[in-house]
Coordinates of C-alpha atoms in Angstrom, one line a residue:
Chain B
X1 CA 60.2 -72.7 -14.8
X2 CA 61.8 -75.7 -16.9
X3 CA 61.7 -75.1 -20.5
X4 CA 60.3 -78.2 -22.6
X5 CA 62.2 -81.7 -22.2
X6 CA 61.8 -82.1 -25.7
X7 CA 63.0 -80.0 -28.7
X8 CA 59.9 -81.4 -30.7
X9 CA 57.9 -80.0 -28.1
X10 CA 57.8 -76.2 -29.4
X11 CA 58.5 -77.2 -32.7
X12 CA 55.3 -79.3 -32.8
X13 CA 52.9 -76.1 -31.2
X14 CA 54.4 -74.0 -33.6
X15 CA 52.9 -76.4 -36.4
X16 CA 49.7 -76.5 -34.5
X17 CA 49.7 -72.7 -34.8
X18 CA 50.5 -72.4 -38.3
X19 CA 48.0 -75.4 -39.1
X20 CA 45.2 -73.1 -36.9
X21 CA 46.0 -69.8 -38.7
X22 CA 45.2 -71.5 -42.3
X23 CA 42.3 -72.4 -40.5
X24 CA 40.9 -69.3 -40.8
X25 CA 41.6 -69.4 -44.3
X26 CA 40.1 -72.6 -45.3
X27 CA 36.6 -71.5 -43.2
X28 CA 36.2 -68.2 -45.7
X29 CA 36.7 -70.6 -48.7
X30 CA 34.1 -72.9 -47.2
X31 CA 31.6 -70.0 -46.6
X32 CA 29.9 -71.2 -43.2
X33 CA 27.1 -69.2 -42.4
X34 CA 28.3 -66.0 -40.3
X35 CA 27.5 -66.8 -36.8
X36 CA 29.2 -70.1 -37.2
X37 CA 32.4 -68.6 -38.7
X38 CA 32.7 -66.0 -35.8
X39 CA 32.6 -68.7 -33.4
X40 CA 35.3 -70.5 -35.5
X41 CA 37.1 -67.7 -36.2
X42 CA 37.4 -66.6 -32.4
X43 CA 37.5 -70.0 -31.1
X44 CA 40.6 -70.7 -33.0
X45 CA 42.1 -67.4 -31.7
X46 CA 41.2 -68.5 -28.3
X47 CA 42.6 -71.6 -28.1
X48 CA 46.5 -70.4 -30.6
X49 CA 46.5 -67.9 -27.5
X50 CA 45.9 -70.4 -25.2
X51 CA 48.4 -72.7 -27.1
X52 CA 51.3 -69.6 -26.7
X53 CA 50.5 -69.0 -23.3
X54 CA 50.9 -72.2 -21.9
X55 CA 53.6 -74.3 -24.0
X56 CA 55.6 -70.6 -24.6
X57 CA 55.2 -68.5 -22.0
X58 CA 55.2 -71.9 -19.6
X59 CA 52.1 -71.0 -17.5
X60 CA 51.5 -74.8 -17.4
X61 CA 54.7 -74.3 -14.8
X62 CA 53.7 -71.1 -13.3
X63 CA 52.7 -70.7 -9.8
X64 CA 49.1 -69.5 -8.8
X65 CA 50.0 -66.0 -8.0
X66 CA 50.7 -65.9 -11.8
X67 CA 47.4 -66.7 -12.7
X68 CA 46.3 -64.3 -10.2
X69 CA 48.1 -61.5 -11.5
X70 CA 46.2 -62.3 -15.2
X71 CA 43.1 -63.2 -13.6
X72 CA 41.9 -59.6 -12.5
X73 CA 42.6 -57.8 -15.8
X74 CA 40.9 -60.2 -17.5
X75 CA 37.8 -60.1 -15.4
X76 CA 38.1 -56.5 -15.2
X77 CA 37.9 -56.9 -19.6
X78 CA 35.1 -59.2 -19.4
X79 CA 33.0 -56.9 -17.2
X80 CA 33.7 -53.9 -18.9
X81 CA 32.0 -56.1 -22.2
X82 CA 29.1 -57.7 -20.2
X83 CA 28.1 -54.3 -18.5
X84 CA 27.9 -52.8 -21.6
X85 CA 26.7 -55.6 -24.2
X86 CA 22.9 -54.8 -23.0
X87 CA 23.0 -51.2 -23.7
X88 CA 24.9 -51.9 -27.1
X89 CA 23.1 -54.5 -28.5
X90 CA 19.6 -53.3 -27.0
X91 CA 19.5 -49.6 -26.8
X92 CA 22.0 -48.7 -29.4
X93 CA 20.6 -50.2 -32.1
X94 CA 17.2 -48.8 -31.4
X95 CA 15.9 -52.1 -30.3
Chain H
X1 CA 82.1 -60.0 -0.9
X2 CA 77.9 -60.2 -1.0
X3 CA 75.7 -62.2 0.8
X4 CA 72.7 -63.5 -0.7
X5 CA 70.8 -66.8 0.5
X6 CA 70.0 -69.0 -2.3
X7 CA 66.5 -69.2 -1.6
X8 CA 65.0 -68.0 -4.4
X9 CA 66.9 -69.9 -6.7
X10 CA 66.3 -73.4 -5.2
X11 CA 63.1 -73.0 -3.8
X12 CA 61.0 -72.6 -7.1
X13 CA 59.5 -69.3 -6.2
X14 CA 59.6 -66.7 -8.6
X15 CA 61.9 -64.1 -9.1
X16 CA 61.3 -60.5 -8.9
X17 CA 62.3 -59.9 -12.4
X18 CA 59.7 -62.3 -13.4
X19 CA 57.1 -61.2 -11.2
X20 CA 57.5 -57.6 -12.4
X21 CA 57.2 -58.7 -15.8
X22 CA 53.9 -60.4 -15.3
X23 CA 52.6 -57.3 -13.3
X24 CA 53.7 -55.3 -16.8
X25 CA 51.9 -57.9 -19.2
X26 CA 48.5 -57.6 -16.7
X27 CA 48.4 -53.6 -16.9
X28 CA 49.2 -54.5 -20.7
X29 CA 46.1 -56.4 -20.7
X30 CA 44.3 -53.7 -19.2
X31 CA 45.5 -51.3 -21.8
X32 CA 45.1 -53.8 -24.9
X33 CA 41.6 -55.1 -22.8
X34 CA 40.1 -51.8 -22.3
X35 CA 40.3 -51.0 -26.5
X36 CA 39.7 -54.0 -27.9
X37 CA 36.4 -54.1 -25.7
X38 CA 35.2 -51.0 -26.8
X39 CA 35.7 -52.1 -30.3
X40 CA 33.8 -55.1 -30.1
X41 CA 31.2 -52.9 -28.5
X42 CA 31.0 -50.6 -30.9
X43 CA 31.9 -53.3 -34.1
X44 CA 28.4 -55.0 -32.7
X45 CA 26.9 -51.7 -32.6
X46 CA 27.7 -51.1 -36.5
X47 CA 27.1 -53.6 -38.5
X48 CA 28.4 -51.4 -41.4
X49 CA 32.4 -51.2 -40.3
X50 CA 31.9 -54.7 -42.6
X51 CA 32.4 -52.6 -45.3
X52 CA 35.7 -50.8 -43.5
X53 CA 36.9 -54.1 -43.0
X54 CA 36.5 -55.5 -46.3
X55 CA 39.5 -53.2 -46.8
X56 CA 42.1 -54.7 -45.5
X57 CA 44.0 -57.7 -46.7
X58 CA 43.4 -60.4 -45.3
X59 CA 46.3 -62.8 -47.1
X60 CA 48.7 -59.7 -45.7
X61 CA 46.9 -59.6 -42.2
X62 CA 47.6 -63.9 -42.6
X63 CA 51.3 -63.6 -43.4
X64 CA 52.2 -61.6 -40.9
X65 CA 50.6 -63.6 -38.1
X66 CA 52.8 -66.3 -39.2
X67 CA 55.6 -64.0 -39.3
X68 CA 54.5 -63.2 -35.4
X69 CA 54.0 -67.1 -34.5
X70 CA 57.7 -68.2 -36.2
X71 CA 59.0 -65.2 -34.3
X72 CA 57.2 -66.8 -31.2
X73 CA 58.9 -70.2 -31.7
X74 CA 61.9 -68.5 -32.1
X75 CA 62.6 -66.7 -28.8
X76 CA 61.7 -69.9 -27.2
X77 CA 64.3 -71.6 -28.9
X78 CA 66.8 -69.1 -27.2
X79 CA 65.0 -69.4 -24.3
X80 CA 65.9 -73.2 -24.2
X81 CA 69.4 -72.7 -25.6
X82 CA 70.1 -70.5 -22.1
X83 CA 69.5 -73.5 -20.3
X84 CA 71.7 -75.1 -22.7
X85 CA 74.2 -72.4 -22.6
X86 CA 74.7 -72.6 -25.9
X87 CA 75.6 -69.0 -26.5
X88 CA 75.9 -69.0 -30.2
X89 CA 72.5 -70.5 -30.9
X90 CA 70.9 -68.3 -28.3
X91 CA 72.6 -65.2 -30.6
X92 CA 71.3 -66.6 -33.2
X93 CA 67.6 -67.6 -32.5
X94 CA 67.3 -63.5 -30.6
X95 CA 68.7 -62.6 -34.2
X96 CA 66.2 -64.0 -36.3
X97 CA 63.4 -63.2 -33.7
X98 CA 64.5 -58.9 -34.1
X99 CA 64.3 -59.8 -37.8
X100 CA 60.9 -61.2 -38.3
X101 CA 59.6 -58.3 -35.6
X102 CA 61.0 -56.0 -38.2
X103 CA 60.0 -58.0 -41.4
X104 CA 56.5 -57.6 -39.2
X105 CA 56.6 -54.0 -38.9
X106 CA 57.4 -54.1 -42.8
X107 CA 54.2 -55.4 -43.4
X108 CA 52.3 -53.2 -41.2
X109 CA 53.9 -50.8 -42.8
X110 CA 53.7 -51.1 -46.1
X111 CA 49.6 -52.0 -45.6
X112 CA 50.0 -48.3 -43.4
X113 CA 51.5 -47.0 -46.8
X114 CA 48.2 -48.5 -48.6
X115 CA 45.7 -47.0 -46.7
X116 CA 47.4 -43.7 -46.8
X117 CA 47.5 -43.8 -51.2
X118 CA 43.4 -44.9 -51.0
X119 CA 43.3 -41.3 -48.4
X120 CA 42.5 -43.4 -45.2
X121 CA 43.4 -42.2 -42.1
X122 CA 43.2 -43.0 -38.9
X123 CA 40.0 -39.8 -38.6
X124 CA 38.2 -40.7 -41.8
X125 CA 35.7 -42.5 -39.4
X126 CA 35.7 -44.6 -36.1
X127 CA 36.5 -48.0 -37.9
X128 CA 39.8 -46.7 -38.9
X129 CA 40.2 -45.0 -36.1
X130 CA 40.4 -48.1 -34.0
X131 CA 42.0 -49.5 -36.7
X132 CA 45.4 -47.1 -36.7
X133 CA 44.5 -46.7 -33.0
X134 CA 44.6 -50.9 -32.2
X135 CA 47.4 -51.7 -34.8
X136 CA 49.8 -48.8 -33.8
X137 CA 49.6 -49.5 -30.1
X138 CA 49.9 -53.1 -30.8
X139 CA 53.5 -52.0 -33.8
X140 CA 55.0 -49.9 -30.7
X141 CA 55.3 -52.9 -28.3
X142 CA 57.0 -54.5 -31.3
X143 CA 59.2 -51.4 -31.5
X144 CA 60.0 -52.2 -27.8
X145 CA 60.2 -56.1 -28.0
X146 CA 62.7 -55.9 -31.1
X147 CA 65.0 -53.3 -28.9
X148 CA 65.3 -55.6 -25.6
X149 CA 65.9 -58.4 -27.8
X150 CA 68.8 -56.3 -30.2
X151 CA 69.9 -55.3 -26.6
X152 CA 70.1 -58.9 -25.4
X153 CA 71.9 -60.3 -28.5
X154 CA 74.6 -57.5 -28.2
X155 CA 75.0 -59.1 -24.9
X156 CA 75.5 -62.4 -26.3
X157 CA 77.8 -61.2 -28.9
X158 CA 80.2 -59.7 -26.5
X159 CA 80.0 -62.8 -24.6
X160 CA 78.4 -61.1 -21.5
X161 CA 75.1 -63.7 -21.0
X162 CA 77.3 -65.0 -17.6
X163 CA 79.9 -63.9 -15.7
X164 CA 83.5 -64.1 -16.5
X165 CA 85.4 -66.8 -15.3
X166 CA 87.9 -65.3 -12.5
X167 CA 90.9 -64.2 -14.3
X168 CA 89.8 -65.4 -17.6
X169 CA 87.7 -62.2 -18.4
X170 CA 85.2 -64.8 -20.6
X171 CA 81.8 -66.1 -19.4
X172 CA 82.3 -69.2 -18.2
X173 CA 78.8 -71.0 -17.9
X174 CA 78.8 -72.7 -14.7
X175 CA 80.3 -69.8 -12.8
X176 CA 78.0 -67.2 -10.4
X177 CA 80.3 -64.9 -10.6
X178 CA 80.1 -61.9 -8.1
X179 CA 76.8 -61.0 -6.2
X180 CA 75.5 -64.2 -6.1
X181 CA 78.9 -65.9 -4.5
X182 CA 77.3 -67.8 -0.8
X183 CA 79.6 -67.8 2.2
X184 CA 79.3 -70.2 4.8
X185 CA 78.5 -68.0 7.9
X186 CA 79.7 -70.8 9.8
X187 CA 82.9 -70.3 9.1
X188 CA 83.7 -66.9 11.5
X189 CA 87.2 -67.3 10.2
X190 CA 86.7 -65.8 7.3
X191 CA 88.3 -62.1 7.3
X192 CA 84.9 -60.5 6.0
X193 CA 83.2 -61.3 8.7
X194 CA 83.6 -59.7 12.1
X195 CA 81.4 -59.6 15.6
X196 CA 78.9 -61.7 13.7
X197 CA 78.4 -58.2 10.8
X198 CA 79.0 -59.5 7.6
X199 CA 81.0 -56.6 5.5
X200 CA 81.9 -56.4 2.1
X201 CA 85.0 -56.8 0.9
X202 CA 86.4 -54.1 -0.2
X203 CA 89.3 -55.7 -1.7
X204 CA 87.7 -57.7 -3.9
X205 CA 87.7 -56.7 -7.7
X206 CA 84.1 -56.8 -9.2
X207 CA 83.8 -56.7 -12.9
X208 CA 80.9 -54.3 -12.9
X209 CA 77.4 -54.8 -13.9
X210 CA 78.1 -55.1 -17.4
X211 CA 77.0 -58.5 -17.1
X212 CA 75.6 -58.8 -13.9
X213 CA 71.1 -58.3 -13.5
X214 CA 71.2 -57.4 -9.7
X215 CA 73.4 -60.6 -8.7
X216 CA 71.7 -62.4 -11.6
X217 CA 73.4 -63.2 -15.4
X218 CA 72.1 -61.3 -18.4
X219 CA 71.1 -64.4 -19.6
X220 CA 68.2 -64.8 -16.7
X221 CA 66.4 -61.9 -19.3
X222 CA 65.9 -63.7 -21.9
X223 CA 63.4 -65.4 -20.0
X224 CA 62.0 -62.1 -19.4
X225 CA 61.6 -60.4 -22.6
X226 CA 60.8 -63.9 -23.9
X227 CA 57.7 -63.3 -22.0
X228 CA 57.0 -60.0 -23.2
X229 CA 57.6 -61.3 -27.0
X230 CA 54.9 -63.6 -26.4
X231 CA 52.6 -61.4 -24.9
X232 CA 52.9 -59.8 -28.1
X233 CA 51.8 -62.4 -30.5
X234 CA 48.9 -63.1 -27.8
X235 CA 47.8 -59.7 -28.5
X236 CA 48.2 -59.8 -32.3
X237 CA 46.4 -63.3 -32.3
X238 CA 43.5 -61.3 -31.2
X239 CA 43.8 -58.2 -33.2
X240 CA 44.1 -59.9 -36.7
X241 CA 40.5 -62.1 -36.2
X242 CA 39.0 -59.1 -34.8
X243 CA 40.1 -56.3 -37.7
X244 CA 41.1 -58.2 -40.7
X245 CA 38.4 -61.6 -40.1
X246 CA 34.8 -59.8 -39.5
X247 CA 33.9 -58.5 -42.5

């Protein structure tokens, strides 16, 4: 792993980061109907954690047994929450 | 004298150090994984915990993400300064990265301190319950980010990221120093090797691991807890949407 050529290079995801996180903030001033502001709001987490793992964390210079490694927890996470979404969302609620 | 072939380090595969710390931050995302499903679960479940939610403050919740994000950007600046080996700036970027963990844990805490004075606690209902539950998990891998790094800078200050130069007793960037020194086994004159067995040289002083990582330098760590750190924020990047944002 090679850190960043470029000083900027951090410096300007860093910005990106900060610029995202008042992102959150401006979408509650704007007052977007609910279902659009949880997509926002979870979208923007998605892609700052994105951002942090590959420019900080340098999986863009990882090898593929790295992203092996993350791969089965986070399919393990995402089962666990489809399995269970039906019987939440359906049964739970008394629909 | 120690032999060790310089495969690793030239060949681009990854170190064990660095594997094991990607094996810790996948169980971590098992642990952080398995809660912060069931709370979605259960937040979909209850439309109500709005109301919990509507508690917490979210200019506080806001600050201290950025607190978490400059505290990213920080320990990658050290990070880079080790390939720099520029051991003052690589002090002082693991500095300020332990202080805005603990101007993090500040926060937390003094939001904590609120939430106690109102009489919430983490059993006045499920919401909060998660919410003490996600948060404190979350504030005790800062606890244990902040120390590595403390312990890392201490290393830095006593000049102990490499290995001394021979003689000089100072780190002398450049240097591999001992457990990482490569001996052509070509060369059966040398005294150390005999009948083809390569034996250690007992006469040869070793400074001790004060410096040394199993034939690596200190400074190879940074790298390491760097990851950890960032693992962190990823985690907190998560949290803060899902506790502070969904009311």
């Amino acid at each position: 792993m090679e850190p960043e050529k470029k000083g900027l290079g951090y410096f300007a995801i860093w910005v990106w980061l900060v610029a995202l996180t008042v992102g959150y903030l401006v979408e509650r001033f704007i007052g977007v109907p609910r279902h659009v502001a949880l997509a926002v709001i979870f979208g923007i987490a998605l892609v700052k954690a994105l951002l942090v793992a590959w420019n900080y964390m340098h999986l863009k210079h990882e090898s593929r047994i790295i992203f092996v490694i993350l791969l089965i927890p986070i399919l393990l996470f995402a089962i666990l929450v489809l399995l269970l979404l039906p019987d939440i969302t359906l049964v739970h609620r008394g629909n | 004298m120690i032999v060790q072939t310089a495969a690793v380090e030239n060949s681009g595969e990854i170190s064990t150090g660095k594997l094991g710390i990607w094996w810790l931050i996948g169980s971590e995302i098992m642990i952080f994984g398995g809660a912060i499903g069931s709370f979605i679960l259960l937040r979909l479940a209850h439309p109500d915990w709005a109301d919990n939610a509507g508690h917490l403050s979210v200019p506080i919740g806001s600050l201290n993400t950025l607190v978490l994000l400059t505290s990213s950007y920080t320990m990658v600046k050290a990070f880079e300064n080790v390939k720099k080996r520029d051991r003052k700036k690589i002090c002082r970027f693991l500095l300020a990265t332990a202080l805005m963990g603990l101007v993090f844990l500040g926060i937390k805490s003094f939001e904590y301190h609120g939430k106690f004075s109102h009489g919430i606690y983490p059993n006045t209902n499920l919401f909060w319950a998660f919410y003490f539950t996600l948060t404190g998990l979350h504030a005790l891998h800062v606890i244990a980010g902040i120390t590595a790094i403390l312990i890392l800078w201490t290393f830095g200050l006593r000049d102990r990221l490499w290995p001394p130069a021979p003689g000089t007793g100072t780190a002398s960037p450049g240097s591999p120093g001992p457990g990482i020194d490569i001996i052509d086994i070509s060369n059966f004159s040398d005294p150390s090797i005999r009948g083809g067995i390569i034996r250690p040289n007992v006469n040869m002083s070793i400074p001790g691991p004060r410096w040394s990582g199993g034939g690596r330098p200190i400074a190879d760590r940074i790298e390491l807890v760097g990851l950890y750190w960032h693992f962190v924020d990823v985690v907190w990047i998560f949290l803060f949407p899902l506790l502070y944002l969904t009311a």
